[in-house]
Coordinates of C-alpha atoms and ligand atoms in Angstrom, one line a residue:
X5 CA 5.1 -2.6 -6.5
X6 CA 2.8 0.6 -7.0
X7 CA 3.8 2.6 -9.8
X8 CA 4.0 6.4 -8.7
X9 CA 2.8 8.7 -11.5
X10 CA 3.1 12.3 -11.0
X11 CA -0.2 13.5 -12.2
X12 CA -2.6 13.5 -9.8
X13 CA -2.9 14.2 -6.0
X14 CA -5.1 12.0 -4.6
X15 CA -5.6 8.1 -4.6
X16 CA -8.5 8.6 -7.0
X17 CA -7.7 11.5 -9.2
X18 CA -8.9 15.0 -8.4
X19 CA -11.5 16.7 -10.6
X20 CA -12.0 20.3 -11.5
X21 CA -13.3 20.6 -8.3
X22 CA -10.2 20.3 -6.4
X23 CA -8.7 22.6 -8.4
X24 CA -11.4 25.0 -8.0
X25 CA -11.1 24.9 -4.0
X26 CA -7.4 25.5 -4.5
X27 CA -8.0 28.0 -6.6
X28 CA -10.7 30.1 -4.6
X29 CA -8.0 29.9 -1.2
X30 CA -6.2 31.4 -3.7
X31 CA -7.5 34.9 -3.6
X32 CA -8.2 34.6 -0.2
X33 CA -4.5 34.6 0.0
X34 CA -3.9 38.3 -1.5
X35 CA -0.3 38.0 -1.2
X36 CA 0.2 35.1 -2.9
X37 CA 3.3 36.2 -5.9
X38 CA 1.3 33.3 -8.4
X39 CA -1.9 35.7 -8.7
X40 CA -1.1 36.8 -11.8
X41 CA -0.9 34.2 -13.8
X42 CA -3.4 32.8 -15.7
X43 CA -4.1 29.5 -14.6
X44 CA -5.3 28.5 -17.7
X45 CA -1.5 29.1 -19.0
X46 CA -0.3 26.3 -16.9
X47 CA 0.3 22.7 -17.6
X48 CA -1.3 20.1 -15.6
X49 CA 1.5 19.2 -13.9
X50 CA 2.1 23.1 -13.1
X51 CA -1.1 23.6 -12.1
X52 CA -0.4 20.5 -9.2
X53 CA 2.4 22.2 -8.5
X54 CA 0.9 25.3 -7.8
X55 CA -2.0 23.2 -5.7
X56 CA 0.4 21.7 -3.8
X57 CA 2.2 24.7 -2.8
X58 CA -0.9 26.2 -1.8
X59 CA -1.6 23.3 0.8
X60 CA 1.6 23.6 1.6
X61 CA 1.5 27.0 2.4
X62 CA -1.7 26.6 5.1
X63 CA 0.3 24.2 7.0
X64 CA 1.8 26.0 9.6
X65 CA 5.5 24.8 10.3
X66 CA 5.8 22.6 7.7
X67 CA 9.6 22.4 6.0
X68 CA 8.8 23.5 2.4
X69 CA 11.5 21.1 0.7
X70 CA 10.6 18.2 3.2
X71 CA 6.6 18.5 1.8
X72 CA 7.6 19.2 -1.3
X73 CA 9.7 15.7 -1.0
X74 CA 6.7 13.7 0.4
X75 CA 4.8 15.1 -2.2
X76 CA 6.9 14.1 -5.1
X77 CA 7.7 10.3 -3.9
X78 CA 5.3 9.3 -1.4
X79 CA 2.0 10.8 -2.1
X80 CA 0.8 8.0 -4.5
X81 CA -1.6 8.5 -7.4
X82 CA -3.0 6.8 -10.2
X83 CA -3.0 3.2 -10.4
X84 CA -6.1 2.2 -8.4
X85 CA -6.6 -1.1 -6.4
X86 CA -10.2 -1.8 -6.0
X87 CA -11.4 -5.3 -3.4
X88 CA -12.3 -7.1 -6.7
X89 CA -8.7 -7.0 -8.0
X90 CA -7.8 -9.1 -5.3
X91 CA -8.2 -12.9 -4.9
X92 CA -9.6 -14.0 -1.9
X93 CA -8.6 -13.0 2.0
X94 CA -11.6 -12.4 3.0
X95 CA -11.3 -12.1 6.3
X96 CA -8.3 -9.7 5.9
X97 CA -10.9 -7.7 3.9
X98 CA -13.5 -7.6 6.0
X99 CA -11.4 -6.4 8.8
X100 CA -10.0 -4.0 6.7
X101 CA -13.6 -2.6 6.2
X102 CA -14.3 -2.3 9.6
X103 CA -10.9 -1.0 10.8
X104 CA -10.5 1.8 8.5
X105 CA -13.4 2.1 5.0
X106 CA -16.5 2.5 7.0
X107 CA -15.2 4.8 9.6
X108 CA -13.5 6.8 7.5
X109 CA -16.9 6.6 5.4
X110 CA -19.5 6.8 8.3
X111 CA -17.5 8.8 10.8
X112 CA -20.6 9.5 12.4
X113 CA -21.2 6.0 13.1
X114 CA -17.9 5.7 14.8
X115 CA -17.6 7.4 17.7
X116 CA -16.8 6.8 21.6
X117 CA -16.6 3.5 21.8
X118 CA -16.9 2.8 18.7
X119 CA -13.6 5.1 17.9
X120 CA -11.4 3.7 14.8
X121 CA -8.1 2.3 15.6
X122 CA -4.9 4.7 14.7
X123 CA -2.7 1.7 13.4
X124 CA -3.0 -1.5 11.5
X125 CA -0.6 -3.8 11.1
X126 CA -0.5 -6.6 8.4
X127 CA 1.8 -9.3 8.7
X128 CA 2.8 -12.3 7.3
X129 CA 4.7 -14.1 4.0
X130 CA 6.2 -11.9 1.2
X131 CA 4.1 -12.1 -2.2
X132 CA 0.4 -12.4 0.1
X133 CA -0.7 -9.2 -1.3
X134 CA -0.2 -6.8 1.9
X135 CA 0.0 -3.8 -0.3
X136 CA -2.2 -4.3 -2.8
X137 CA -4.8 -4.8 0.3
X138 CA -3.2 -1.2 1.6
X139 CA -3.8 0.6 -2.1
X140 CA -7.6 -1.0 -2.2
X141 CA -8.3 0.9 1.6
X142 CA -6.7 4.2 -0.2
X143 CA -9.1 3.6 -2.9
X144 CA -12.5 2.2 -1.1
X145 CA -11.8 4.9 2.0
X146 CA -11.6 7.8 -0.7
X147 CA -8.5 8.4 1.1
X148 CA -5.3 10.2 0.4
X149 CA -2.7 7.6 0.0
X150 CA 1.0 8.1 1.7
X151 CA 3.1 5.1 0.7
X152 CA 6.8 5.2 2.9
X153 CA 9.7 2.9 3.7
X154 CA 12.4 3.3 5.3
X155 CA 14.8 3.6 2.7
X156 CA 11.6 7.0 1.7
X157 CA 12.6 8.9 4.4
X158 CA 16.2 8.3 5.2
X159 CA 18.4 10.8 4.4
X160 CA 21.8 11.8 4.6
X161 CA 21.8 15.3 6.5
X162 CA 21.4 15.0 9.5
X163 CA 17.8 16.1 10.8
X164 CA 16.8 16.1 7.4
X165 CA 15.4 12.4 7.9
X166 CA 12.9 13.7 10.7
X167 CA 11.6 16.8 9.2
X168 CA 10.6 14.2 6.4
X169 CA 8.3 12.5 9.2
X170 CA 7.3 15.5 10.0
X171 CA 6.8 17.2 7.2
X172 CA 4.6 13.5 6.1
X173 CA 2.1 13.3 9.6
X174 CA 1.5 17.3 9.0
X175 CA 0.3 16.9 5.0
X176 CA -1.6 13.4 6.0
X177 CA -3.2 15.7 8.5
X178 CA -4.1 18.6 6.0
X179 CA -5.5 16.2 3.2
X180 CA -7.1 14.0 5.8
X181 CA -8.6 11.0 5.7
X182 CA -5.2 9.6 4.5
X183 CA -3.7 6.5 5.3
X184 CA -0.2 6.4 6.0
X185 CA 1.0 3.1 4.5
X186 CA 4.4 2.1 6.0
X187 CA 5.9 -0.8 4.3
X188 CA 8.8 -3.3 5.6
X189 CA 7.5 -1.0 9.3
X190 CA 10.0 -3.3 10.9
X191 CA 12.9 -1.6 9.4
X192 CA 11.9 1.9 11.0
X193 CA 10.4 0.6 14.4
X194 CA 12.8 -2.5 14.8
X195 CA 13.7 -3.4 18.6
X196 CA 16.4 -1.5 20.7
X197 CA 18.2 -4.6 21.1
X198 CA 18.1 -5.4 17.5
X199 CA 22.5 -4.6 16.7
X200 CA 23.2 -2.3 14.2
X201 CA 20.6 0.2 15.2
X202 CA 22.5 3.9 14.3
X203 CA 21.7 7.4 15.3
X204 CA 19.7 8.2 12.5
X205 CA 17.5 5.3 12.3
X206 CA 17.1 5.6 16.4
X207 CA 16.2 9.5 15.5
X208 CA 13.6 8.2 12.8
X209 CA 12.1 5.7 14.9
X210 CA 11.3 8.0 17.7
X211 CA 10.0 11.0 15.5
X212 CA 7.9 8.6 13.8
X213 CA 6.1 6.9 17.1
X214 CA 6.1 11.0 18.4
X215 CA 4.1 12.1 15.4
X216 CA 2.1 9.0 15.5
X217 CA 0.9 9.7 19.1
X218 CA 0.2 13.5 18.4
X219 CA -2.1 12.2 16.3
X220 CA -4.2 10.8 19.2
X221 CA -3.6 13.3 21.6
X222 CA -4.4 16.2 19.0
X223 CA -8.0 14.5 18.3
X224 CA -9.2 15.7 21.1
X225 CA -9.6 19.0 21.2
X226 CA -8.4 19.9 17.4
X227 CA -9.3 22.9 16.4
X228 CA -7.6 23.0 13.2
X229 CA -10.5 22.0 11.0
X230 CA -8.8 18.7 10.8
X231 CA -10.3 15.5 10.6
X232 CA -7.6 13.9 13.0
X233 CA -10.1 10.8 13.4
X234 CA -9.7 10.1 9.9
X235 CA -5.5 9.6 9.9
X236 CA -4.6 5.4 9.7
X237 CA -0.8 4.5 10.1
X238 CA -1.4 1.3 8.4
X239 CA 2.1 -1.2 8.4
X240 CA 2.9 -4.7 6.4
X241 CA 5.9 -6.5 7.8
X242 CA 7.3 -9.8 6.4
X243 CA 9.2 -9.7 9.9
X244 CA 6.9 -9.2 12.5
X245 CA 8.9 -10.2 15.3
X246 CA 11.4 -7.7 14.7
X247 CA 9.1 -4.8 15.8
X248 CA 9.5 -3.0 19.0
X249 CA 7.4 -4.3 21.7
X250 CA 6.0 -1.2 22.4
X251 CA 5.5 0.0 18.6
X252 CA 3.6 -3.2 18.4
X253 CA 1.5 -2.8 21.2
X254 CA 0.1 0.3 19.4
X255 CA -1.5 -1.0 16.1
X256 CA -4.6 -2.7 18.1
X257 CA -4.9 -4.5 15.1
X258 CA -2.6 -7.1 14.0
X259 CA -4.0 -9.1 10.8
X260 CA -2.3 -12.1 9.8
X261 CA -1.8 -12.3 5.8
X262 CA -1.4 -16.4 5.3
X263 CA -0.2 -17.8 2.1
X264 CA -3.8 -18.3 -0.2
X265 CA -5.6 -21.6 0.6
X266 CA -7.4 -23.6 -2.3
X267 CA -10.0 -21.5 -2.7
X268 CA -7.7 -18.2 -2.9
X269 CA -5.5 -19.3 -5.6
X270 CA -8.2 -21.3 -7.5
X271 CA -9.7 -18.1 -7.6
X272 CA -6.3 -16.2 -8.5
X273 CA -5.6 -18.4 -11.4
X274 CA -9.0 -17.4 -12.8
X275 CA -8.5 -14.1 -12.4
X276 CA -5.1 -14.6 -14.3
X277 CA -6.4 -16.6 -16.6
X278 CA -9.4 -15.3 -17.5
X279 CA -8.6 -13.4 -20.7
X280 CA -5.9 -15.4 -21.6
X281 CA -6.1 -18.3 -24.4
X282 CA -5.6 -21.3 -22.6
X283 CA -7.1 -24.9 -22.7
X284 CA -7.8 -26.0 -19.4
X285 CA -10.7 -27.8 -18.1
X286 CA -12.2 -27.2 -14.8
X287 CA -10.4 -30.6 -13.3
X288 CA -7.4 -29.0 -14.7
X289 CA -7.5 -25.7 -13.1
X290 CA -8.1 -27.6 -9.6
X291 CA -5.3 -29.8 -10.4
X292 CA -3.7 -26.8 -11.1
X293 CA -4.6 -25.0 -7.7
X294 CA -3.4 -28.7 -5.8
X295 CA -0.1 -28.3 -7.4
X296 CA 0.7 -24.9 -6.4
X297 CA -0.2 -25.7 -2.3
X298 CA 2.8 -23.6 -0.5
X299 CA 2.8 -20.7 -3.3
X300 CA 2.3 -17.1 -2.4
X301 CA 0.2 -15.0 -4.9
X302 CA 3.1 -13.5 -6.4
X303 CA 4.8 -17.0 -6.9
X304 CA 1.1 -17.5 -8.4
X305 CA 1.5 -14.7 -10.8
X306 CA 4.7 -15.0 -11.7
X307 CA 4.5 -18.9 -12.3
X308 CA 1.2 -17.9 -14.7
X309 CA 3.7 -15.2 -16.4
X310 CA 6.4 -18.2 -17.6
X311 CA 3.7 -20.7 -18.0
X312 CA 2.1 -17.8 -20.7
X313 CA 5.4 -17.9 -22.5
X314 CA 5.0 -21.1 -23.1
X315 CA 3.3 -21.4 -26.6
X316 CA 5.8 -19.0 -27.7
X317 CA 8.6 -20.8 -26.7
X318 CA 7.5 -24.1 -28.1
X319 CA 7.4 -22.1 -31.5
X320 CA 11.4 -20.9 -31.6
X321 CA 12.4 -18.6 -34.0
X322 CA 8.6 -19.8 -36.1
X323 CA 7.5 -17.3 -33.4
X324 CA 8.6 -14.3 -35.9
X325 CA 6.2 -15.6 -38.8
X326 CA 3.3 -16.7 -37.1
X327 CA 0.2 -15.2 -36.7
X328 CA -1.0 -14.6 -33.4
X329 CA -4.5 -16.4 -34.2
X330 CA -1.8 -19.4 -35.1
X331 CA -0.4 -19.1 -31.6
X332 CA -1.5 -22.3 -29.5
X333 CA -3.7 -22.2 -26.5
X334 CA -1.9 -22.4 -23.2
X335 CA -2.1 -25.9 -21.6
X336 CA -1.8 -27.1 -18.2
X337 CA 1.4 -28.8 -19.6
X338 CA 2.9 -25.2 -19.5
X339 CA 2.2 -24.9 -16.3
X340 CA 3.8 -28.2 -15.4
X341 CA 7.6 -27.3 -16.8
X342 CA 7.1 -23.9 -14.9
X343 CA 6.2 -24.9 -11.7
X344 CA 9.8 -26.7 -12.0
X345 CA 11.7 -23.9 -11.4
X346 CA 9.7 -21.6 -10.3
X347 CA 9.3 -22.3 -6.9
X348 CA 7.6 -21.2 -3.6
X349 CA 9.7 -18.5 -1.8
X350 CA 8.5 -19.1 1.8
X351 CA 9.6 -22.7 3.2
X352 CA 7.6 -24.7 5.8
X353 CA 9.8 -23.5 8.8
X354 CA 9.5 -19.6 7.9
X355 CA 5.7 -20.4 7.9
X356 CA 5.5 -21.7 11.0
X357 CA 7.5 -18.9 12.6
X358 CA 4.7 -16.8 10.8
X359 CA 1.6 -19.1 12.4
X360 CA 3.4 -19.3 16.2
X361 CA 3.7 -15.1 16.4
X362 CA -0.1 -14.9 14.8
X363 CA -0.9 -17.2 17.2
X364 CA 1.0 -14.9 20.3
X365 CA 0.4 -11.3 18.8
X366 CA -2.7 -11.8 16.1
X367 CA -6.1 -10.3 15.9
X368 CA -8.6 -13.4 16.2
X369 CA -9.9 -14.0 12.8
Ligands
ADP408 P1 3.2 -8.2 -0.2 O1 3.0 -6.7 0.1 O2 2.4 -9.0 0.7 O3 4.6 -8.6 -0.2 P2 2.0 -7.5 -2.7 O4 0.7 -7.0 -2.4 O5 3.1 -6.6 -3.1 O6 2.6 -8.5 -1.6 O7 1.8 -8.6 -3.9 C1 2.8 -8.8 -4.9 C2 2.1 -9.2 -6.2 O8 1.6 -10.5 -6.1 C3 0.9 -8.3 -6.6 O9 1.3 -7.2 -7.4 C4 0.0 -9.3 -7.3 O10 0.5 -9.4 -8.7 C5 0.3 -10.6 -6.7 N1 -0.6 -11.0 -5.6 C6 -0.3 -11.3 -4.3 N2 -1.4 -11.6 -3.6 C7 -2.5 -11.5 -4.5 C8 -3.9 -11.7 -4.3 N3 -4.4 -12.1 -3.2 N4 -4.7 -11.5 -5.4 C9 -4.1 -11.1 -6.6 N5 -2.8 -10.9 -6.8 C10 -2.0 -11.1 -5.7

């Protein structure tokens, strides 16, 4: 899972520039109690502090802990995703592009008819790279990058939970275009029916679809100098069907994440292995890639992990006096014992669950 540094504000990191337009609001501001100090005195993480603060303070209405919160945990930075880091789904890509990077690029391109779509749902197996596909749209869309779960915005105190949301579609507005990246969506926007639903997951669910729609509604005729077009709630779900029928109806897009076909993991395993000493031939790898039919890419990276630790463990304790130029290749032997216990974690009947609701609900393609 993304890593959440605490450096930097924006899915790529923000240069002096950034600082500089914070800074020059600044003195606009004349009663602002920070314009005495120096910023040149401040850390860098002080100096994002005081940024964020400032955003925070031309966003009228906002709850000042509740932004502060979404800042802290759910604003993610650093740690960049680019297409290339990802083995294959082309398709999923390619919709991705057209969905949410080249309108949020070209804005002028997409209009009227042509109008982005608010919402984006991926679905499918655990482990098929959903949210490394959600980081790489942050990154290519130049986008601010809001990663939330439900466990992100549940709190304790009462109304607390939906000033969160709040406080989340108000900042996504202000540092537009952002995507809003809701993992595991199906635990905030499950069905009515589903049992076990409490007050303050019903209270999230509806503040969240509230905000969503204000989002469409406000487009037209904002006058806020926002770029409302330019705000993506983009979901992954392992559990599609649990999603409300009308919270599903409104991501227009639903992209179905299979597990990788030959061609995916062959090129996943090259990507793993391509800086890695190992001896395997070409027939090898596409043995290789045979053997692992069924696995999801992070059964594929975390069978390549063990099968790595293989020349090490066929050394024993000799591991703690030899060099590392002494250390063996990795073979597709390794490989073999691995893929013995580490196993596929989707089985044939989940998939088919997976295939019958793409088939009912998907986008073509
Ligand atoms: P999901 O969100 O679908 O559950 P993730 O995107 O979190 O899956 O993927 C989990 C891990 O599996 C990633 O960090 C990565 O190591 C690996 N992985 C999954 N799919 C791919 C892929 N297509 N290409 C490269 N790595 C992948």
């Amino acid at each position: 899972k993304p890593s959440k540094s605490s450096n930097v504000s924006r899915s790529q990191s923000p240069d002096k520039s950034d600082l500089e337009v914070s800074k020059d609001t600044e003195t606009i501001n004349s009663d602002s109690s920070n314009d005495f100090i120096d910023d040149s005195e401040l850390s860098e993480k002080e100096l994002f502090a005081k940024m964020e603060d400032q955003i925070i303070s031309e966003v009228k209405g906002i709850d000042y802990q509740a932004a502060k919160q979404i800042f802290n945990e759910i604003v993610v930075r650093g740690d960049e995703v680019h297409w290339d880091d990802i083995a294959g789904l082309e398709t999923a890509k390619n919709s991705l592009k057209e969905t949410v990077v080249y309108p949020f690029l070209r804005p002028d391109l997409f209009s009227g008819l042509r109008e982005p779509a608010r919402g984006m749902l991926l679905f499918g197996p655990p482990g098929t790279g959903k949210t490394m596909l959600a980081r790489a749209v942050a990154t290519e869309s130049k986008s601010t990058f809001f990663s939330i779960s439900a466990s992100s915005l549940t709190s304790k105190y009462l109304g607390e939970s939906e000033k969160l949301v709040r406080a989340l579609f108000l900042l996504a507005r202000k540092l537009s275009p952002s995507i809003i990246f809701v993992d595991e969506i199906d635990s905030i926007l499950s069905s009515r029916s589903e049992n076990g639903e409490n007050e303050s997951s019903r209270r999230i669910k509806n503040e969240f679809l509230i905000q969503w729609s204000n989002l469409t509604h406000a487009a037209a005729g904002n006058d806020h100098g926002e770029d409302l077009q330019r705000v993506l709630v983009l979901a992954a779900t392992n559990l599609p069907w649990s999603i409300d029928e009308a919270a599903r109806r409104r991501f227009v897009r639903r992209q179905y994440i299979p597990l990788p076909e030959d061609e995916t993991r062959s090129s996943h395993v090259q990507k793993l292995m391509k800086f890695q000493n190992h001896s395997m031939t070409d027939e090898e790898l596409s043995k290789l890639v045979e053997l692992t039919d069924g696995y999801s890419g992070s059964d594929i990276t975390a069978l390549a992990k063990d099968a790595a630790m293989g020349p090490l463990r066929s050394l024993g304790d000799k591991l703690l006096f030899t060099e590392k130029s002494d250390i063996r290749p990795i073979e597709l032997q390794d490989f073999e014992k691995s893929l013995k216990y580490i196993r596929p974690s989707v089985s044939k009947e989940n998939l088919k669950e997976f295939d019958d609701w793409a088939a009912k609900f998907g986008s073509s393609g």
